[in-house]
Short mmCIF file of C-alpha atoms in Angstrom, two decimals:
data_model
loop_
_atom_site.label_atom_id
_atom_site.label_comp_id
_atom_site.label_asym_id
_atom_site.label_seq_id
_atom_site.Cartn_x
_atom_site.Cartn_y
_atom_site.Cartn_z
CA UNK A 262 -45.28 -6.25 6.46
CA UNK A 263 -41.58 -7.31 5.85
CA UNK A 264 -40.56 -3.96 8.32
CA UNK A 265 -42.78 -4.37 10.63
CA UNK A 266 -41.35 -7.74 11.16
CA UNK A 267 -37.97 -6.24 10.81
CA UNK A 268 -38.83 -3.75 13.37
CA UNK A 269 -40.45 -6.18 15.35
CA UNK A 270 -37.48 -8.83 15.92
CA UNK A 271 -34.92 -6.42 16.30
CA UNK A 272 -36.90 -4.17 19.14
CA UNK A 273 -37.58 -7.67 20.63
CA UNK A 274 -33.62 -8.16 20.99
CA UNK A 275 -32.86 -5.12 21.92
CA UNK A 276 -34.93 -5.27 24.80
CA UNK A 277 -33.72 -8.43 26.17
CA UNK A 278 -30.26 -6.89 25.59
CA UNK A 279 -31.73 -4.05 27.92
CA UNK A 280 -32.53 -6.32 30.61
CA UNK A 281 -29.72 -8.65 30.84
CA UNK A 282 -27.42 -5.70 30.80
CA UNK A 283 -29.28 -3.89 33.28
CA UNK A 284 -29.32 -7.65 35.49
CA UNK A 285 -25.69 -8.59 35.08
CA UNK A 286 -24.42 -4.94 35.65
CA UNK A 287 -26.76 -4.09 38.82
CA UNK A 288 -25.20 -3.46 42.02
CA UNK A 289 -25.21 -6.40 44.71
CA UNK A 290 -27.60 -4.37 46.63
CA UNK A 291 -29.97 -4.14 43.51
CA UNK A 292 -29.85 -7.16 41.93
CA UNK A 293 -33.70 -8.26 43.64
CA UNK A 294 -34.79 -4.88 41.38
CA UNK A 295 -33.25 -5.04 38.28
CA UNK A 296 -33.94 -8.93 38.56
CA UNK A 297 -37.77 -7.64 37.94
CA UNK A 298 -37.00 -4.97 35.27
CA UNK A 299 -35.09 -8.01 33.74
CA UNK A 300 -38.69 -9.69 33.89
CA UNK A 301 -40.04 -7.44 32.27
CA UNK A 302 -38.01 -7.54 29.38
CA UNK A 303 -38.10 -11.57 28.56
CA UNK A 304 -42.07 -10.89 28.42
CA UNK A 305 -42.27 -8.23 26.50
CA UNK A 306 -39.96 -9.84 23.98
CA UNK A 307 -42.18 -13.09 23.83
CA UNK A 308 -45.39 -10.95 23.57
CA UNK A 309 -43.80 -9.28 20.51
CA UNK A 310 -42.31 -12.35 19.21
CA UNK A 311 -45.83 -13.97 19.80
CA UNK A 312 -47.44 -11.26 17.99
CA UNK A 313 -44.69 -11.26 14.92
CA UNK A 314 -45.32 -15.16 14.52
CA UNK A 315 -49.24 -13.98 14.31
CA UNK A 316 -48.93 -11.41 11.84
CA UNK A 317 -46.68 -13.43 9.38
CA UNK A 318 -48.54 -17.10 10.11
CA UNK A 319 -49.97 -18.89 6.59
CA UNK A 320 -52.17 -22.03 6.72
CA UNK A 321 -49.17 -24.53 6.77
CA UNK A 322 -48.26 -23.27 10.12
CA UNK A 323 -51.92 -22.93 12.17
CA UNK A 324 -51.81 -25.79 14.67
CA UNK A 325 -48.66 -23.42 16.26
CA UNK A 326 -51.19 -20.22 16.30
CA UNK A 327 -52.55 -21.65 18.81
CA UNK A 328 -49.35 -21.53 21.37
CA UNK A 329 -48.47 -18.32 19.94
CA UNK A 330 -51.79 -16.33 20.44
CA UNK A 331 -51.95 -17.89 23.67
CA UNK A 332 -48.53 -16.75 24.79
CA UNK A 333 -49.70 -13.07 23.31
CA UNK A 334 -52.16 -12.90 26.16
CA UNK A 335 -50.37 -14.56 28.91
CA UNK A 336 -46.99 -12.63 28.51
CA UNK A 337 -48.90 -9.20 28.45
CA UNK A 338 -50.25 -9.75 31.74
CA UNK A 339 -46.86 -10.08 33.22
CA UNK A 340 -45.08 -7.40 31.46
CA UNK A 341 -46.49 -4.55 33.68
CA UNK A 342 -46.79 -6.56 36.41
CA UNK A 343 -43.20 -7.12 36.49
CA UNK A 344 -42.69 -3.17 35.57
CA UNK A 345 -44.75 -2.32 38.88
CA UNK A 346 -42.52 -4.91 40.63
CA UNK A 347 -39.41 -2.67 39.88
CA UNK A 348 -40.89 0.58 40.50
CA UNK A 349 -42.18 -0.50 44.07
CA UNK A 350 -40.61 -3.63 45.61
CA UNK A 351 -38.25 -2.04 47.50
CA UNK A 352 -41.48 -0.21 49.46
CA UNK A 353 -44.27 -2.16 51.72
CA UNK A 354 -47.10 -1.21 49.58
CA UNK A 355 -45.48 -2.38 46.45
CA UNK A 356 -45.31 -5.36 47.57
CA UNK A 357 -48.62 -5.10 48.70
CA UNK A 358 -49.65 -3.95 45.65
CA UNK A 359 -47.24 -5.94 43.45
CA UNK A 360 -48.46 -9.76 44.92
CA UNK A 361 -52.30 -8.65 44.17
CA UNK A 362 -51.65 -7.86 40.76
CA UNK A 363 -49.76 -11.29 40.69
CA UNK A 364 -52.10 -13.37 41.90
CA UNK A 365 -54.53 -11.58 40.11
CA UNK A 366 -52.56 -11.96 36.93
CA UNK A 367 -51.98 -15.93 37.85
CA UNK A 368 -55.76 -16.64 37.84
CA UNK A 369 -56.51 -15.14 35.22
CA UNK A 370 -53.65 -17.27 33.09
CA UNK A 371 -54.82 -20.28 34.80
CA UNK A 372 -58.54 -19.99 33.58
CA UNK A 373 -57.34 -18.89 30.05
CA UNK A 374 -55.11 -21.73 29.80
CA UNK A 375 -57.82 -23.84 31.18
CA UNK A 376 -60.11 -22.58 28.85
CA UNK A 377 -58.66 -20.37 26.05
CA UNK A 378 -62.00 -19.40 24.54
CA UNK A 379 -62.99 -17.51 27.00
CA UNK A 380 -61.18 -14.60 24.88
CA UNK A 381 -61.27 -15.97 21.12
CA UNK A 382 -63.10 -18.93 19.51
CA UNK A 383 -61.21 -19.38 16.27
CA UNK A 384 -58.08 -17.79 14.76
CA UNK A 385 -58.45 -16.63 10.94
CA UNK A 386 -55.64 -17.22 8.35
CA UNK A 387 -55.99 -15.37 5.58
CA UNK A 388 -53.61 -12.97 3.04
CA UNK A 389 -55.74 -10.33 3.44
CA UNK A 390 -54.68 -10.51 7.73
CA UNK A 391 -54.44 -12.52 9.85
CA UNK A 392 -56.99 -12.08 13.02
CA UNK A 393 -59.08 -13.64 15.76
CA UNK A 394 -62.17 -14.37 16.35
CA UNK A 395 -63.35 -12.50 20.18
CA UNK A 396 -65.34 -13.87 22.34
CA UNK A 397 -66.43 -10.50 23.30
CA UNK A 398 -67.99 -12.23 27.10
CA UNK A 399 -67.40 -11.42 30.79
CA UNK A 400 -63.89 -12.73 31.17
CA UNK A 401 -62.93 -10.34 28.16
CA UNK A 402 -64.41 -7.13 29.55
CA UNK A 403 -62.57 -8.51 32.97
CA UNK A 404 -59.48 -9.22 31.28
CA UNK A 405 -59.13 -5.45 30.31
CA UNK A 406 -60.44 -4.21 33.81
CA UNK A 407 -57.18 -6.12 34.92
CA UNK A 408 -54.92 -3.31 32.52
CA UNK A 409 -57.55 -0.77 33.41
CA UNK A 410 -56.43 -1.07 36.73
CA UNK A 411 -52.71 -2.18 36.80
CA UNK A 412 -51.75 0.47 34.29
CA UNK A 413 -52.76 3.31 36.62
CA UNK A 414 -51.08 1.49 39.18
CA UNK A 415 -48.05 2.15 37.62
CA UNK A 416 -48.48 5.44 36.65
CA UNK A 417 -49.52 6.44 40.13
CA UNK A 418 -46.23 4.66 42.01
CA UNK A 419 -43.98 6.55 39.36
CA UNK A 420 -45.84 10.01 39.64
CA UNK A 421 -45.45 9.37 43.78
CA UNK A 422 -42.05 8.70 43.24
CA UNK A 423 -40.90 11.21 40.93
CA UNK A 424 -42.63 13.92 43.78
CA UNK A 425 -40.85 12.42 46.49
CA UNK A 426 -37.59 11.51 44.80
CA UNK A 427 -34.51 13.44 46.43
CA UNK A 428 -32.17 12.19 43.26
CA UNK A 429 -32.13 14.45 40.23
CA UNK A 430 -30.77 11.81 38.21
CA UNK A 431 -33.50 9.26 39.64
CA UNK A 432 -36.10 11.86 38.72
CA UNK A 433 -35.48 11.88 35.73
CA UNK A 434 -35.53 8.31 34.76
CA UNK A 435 -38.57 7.73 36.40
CA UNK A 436 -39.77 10.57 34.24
CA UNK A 437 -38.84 8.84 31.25
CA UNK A 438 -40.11 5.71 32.38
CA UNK A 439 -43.73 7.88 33.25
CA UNK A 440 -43.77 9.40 29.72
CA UNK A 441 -42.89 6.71 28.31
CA UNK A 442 -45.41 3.70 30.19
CA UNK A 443 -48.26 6.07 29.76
CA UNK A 444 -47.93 6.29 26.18
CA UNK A 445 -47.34 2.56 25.30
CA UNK A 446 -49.66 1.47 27.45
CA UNK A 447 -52.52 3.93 26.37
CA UNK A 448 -51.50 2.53 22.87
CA UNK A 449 -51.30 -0.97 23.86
CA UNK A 450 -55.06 -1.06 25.64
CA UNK A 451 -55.95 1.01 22.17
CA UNK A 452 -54.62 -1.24 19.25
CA UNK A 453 -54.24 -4.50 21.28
CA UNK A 454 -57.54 -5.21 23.21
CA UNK A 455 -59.68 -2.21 22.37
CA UNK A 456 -59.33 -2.34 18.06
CA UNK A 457 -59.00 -5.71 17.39
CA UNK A 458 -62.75 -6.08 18.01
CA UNK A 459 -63.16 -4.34 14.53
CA UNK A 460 -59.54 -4.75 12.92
CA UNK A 461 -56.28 -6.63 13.47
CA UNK A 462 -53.49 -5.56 11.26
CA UNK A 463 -52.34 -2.82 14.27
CA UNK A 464 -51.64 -5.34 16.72
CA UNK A 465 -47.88 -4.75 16.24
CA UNK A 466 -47.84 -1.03 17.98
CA UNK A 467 -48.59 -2.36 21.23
CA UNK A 468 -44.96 -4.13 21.45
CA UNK A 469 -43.22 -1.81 19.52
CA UNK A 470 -44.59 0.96 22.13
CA UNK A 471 -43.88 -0.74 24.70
CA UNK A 472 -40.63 -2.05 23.76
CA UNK A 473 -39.32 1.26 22.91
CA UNK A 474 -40.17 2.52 26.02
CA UNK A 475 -38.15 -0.35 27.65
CA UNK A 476 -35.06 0.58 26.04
CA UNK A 477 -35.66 4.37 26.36
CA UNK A 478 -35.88 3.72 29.91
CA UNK A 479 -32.66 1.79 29.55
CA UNK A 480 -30.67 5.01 27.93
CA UNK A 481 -32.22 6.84 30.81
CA UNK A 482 -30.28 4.46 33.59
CA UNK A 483 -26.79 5.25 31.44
CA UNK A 484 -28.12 9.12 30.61
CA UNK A 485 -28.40 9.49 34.35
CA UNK A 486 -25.58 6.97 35.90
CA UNK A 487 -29.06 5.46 37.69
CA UNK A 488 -26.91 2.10 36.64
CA UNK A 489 -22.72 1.76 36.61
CA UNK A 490 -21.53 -0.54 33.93
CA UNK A 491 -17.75 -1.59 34.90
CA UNK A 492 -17.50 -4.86 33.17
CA UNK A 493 -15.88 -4.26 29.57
CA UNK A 494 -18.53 -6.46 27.93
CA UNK A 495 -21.22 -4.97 29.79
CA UNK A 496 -20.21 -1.66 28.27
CA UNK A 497 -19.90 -3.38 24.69
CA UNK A 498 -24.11 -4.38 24.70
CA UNK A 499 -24.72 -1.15 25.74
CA UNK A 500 -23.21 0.53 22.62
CA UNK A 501 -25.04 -2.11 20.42
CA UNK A 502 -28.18 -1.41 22.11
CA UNK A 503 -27.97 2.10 21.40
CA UNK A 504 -26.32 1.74 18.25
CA UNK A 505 -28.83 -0.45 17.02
CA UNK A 506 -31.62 1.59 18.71
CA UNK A 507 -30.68 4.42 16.22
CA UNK A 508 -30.50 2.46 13.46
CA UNK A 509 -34.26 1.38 13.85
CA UNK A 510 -35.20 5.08 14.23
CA UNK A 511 -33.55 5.71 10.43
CA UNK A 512 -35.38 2.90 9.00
CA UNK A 513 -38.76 4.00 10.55
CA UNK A 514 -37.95 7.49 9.08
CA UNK A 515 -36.57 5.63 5.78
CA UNK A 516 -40.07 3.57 5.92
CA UNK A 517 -42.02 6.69 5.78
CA UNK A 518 -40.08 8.85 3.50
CA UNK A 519 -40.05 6.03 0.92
CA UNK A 520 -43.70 5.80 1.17
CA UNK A 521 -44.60 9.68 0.64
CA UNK A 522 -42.45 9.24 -2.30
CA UNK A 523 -43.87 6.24 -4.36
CA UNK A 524 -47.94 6.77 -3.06
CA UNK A 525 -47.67 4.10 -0.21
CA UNK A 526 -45.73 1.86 -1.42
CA UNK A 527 -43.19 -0.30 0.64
CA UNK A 528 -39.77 -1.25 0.27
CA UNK A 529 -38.88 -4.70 -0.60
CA UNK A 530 -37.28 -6.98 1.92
CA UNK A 531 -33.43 -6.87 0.16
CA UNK A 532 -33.89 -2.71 0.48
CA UNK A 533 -34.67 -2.68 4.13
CA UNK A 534 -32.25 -5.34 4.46
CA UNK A 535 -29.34 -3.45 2.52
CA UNK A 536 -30.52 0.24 4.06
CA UNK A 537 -30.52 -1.48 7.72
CA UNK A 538 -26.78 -2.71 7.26
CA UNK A 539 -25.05 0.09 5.58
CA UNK A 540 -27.02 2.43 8.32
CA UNK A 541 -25.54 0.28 11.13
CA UNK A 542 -21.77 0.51 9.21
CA UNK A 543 -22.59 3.89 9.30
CA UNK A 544 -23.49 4.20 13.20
CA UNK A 545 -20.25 2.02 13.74
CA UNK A 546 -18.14 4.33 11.71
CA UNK A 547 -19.22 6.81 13.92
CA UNK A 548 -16.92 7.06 16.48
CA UNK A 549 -13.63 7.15 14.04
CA UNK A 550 -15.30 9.84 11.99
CA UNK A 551 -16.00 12.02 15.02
CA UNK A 552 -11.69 11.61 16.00
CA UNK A 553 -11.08 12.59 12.65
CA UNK A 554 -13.21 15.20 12.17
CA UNK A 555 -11.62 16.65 15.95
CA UNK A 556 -8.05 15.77 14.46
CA UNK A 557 -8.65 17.86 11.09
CA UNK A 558 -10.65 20.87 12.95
CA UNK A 559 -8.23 20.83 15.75
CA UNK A 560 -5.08 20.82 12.58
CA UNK A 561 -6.84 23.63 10.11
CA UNK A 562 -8.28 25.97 13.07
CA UNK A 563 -5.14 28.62 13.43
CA UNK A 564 -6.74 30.85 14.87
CA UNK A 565 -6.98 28.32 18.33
CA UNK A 566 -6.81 25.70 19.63
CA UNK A 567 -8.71 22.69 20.16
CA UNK A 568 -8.15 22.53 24.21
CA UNK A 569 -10.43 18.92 24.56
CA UNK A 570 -8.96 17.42 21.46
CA UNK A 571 -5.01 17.97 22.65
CA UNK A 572 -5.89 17.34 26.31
CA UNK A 573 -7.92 14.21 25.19
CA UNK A 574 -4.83 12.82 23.32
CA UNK A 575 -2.04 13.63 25.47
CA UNK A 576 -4.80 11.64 28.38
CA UNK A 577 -4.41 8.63 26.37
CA UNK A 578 -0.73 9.13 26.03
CA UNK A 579 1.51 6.42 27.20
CA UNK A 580 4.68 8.19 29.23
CA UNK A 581 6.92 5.07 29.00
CA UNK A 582 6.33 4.42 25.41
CA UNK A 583 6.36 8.47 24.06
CA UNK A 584 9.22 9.81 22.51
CA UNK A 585 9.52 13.45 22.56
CA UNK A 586 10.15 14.10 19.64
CA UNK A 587 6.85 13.17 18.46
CA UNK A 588 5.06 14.95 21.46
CA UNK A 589 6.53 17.67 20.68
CA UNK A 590 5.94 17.43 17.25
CA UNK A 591 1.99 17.19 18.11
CA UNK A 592 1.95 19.78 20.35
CA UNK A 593 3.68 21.95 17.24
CA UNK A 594 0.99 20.96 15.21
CA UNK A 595 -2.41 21.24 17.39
CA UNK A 596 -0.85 24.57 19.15
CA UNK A 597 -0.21 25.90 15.87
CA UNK A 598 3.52 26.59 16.66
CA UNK A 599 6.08 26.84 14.08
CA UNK A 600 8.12 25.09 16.79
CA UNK A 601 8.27 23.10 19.87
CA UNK A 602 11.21 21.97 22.02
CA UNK A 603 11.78 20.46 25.36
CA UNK A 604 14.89 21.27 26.87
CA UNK A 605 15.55 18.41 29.71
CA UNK A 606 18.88 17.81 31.22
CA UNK A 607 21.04 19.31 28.65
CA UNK A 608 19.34 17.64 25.55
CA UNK A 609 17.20 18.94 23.31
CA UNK A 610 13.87 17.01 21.60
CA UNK A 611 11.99 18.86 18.88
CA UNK A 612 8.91 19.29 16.47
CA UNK A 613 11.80 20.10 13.49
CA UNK A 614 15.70 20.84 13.39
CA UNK A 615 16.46 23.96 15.38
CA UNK A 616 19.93 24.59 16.01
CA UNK A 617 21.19 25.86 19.39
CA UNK A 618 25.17 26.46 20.61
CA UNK A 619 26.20 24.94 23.57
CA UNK A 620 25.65 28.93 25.47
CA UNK A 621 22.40 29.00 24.08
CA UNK A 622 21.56 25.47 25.74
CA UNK A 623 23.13 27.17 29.25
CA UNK A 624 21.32 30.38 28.81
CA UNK A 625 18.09 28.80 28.15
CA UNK A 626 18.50 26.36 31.20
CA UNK A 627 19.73 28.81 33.47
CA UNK A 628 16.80 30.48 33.57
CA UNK A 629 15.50 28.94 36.79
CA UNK A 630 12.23 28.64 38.63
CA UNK A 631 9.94 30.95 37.29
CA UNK A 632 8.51 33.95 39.85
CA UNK A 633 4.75 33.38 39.39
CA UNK A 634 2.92 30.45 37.20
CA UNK A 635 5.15 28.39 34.64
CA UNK A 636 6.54 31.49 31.91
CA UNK A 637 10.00 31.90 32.65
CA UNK A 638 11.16 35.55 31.66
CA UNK A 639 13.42 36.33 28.52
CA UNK A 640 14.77 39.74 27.19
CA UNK A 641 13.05 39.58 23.63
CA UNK A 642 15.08 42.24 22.93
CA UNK A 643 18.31 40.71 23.24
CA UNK A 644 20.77 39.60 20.24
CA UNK A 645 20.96 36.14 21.73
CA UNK A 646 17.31 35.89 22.19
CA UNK A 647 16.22 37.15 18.62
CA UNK A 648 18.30 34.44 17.01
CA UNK A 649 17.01 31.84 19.31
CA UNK A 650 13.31 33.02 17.21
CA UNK A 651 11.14 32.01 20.28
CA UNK A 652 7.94 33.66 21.66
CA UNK A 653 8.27 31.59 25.02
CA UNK A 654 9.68 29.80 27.34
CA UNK A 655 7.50 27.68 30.15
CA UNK A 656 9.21 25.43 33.30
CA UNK A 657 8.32 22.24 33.56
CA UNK A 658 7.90 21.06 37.19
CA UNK A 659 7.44 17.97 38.85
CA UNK A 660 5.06 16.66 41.42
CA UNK A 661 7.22 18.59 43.96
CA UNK A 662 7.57 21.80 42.21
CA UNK A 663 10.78 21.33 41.30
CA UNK A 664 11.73 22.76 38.01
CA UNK A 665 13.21 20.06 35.71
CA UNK A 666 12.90 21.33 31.81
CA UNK A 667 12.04 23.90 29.91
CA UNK A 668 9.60 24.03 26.63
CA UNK A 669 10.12 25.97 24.29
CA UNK A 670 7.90 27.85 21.97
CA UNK A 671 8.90 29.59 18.48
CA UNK A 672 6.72 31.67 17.35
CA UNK A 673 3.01 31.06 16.53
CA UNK A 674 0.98 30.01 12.97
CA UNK A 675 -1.86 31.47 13.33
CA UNK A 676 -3.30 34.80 15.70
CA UNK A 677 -0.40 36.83 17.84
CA UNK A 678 -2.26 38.22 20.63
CA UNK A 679 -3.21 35.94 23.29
CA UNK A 680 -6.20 36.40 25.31
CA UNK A 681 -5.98 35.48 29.26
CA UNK A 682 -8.84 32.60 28.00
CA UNK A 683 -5.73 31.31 25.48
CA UNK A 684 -2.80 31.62 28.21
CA UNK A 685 -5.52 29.42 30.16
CA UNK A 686 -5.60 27.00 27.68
CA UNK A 687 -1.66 26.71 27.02
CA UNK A 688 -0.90 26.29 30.57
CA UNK A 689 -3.22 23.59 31.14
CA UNK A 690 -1.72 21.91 28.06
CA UNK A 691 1.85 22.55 29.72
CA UNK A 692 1.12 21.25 32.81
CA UNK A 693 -0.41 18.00 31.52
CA UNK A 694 2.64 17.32 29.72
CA UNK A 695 5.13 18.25 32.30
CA UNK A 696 3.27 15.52 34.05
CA UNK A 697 3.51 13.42 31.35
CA UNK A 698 7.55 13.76 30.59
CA UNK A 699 7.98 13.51 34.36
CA UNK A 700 6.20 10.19 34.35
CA UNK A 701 8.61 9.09 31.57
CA UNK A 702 11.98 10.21 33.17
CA UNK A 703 10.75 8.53 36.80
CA UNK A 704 13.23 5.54 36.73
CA UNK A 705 16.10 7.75 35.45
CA UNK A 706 15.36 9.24 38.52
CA UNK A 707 17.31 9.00 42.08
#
């Protein structure tokens, strides 16, 4: 019981999370829809608060049973209501559609409230489970025509949808949100209205359905850019949301693996509590592993060379604040050079000590613009050139075409035959940091 509760509270806040992100990020223009997806969200998390309060009630606390098994009905009726609304407001027959189920839903909360045993007579708190006691009558059998009824609704305005979508990236969160609705809610109709007539204790799958379908739906809008996120915070509840989303995954898996192991048994409270922490450190770890693990693949792999790692870093590079000497030093490194230099305006900045003369400087930078691409040609069978111990030499040009440098390249750690895919790669690295140095030298500049 302690993990369902677990599982229960923290699906309940991650789906509010999901709909105040979704709210506060929308677009002007869709504010009015995500307002109703945000809905959606606030009753779903008080039905499956509602319910956790149910399952974990003892007789100390019954008087409040009564609000919370009474706010487990209402808020259900407005959870897919509010769903439907999103789907289908923007069209005339969802709002058709949309304010029938709505005042439908609205009488039938005003007669329960009026009169809640109409659906239950007496609620039973006991350690072997908590349960209710049904009034199994007309307005019950209506009260489930009203899901028989609005849950096919849904399904129906999606399916339409989805067939008459033109976006791909629509599409396919409206698929999700298809897959997704008609499997919570099958399960919801199942273990929530259908089951409890016989037994209680499965209550909690309803919520847990159809909160995870909520915040699938919710990866789906950042999956397929259905929503843009541009303020920073924004961006930060997204990455707990999924973040914590994964985390609940492990501990179901944990839950059930731990159970196969000791005959059924469940973990105590401090376990789950420990195992959900250090899984979260883990998750938040996550992104630093992954650059270190690029860093150390992109360092050890001779044989080439990591083209998104070194493009990714020199992106992030600041031109003002890089010295050369350290870019070059990188580039030496994640190339797999024995050497690097950039040759700029007489001076030299390296990856290690490399001596040149004052006519090696001029013969290098006389060299001039280069007749096709960026390699600049050199007799490699030259005196001169065989003590400069260099496999290349590349222009760097600016935003004009103007050649301004050179870099340098001794010769390589790891394979010495290039494939056209490799010179590919190198020149795309060169011409990012021409960019890069040009950017730097700017104010020098006249």
């Amino acid at each position: 019981m302690q993990l369902i509760v677990i599982l229960l509270v923290t699906v309940s806040i991650l789906t509010i999370l999901s709909g105040a992100t979704v709210f506060f990020g929308a677009k002007k223009g869709e504010r009015l829809k995500s307002f109703w997806f945000f809905v959606a969200t606030i009753f779903a998390t008080v039905w499956t608060i509602s319910i956790c309060l149910f399952l974990r009630a003892t007789p100390d606390t019954t008087l409040n049973m009564v609000w919370h098994t009474n706010w487990t009905y209402i808020s259900a009726v407005f959870i897919d209501i509010a769903l439907l609304a999103y789907i289908s407001w923007q069209e005339k027959y969802g709002k058709l559609v949309t304010s029938f189920f709505v005042v439908f839903g609205l009488i039938l909360t005003a007669i329960f409230v009026n009169s809640p045993s109409l659906l239950y007579t007496d609620i039973i708190i006991e350690k072997a489970g908590n349960s209710l006691v049904t009034n199994i009558g007309p307005f019950y059998f209506t009260y489930i025509g009203f899901f028989c009824l609005l849950v096919p609704a849904v399904i129906i305005t999606l399916f339409k949808q989805i067939i008459n979508s033109t976006s791909i990236k629509k599409r396919g969160g409206d698929l999700v949100l298809l897959i997704g609705f008609a499997v919570s809610g099958t399960t919801s109709l199942i273990f929530n209205l259908i089951l409890p007539l016989w037994r209680w204790d499965l209550i909690w799958l309803g919520p847990l359905a159809i909160s995870t379908t909520i915040i699938a739906f919710y990866y789906s809008i950042l999956r397929y850019r259905i929503l843009n996120l541009y303020s920073t915070w924004l961006k930060i509840l997204s990455y707990i949301v999924i973040i914590t989303s994964l985390a609940v995954v492990y501990m179901v898996i944990f839950s059930i693996v731990f159970a196969a192991m000791f005959r059924g048994a469940t973990p105590s409270t401090e376990v789950i509590i420990l195992n959900f922490i250090m899984i979260l450190i883990v998750l938040l770890l996550l992104p630093a592993m992954n650059e270190l693990g690029m860093f150390i693949r992109s360092l050890i792999s001779n044989q080439q060379i990591d083209t998104a790692y070194v493009i990714k870093k020199l992106v992030k590079t600041t031109p003002r604040q890089t010295s050369l000497n350290e870019l070059a030093s990188f580039l030496a490194e994640h190339m797999h050079y024995k050497y690097i230099g950039f040759l700029i305006d007489n001076q030299i900045y390296s990856s290690s000590p490399h001596e040149f003369t004052a006519e090696e400087v001029k013969m290098v930078s006389k060299l001039g613009k280069p007749e096709n691409g960026i390699w600049q040609r050199i007799n490699e069978e030259s005196p001169e050139w065989q003590h400069l111990d260099l496999s290349a030499i590349a222009a760097l040009k600016d935003v004009n075409d103007k050649v301004y440098g050179q870099m340098m390249l001794g010769k390589p750690t790891g394979k010495t035959n290039f494939s056209r895919q490799d010179l590919v790669q190198i020149e795309t690295i060169i011409n990012i940091v021409s960019v890069i140095i040009d950017s730097k030298n700017q104010p020098n500049k006249k």
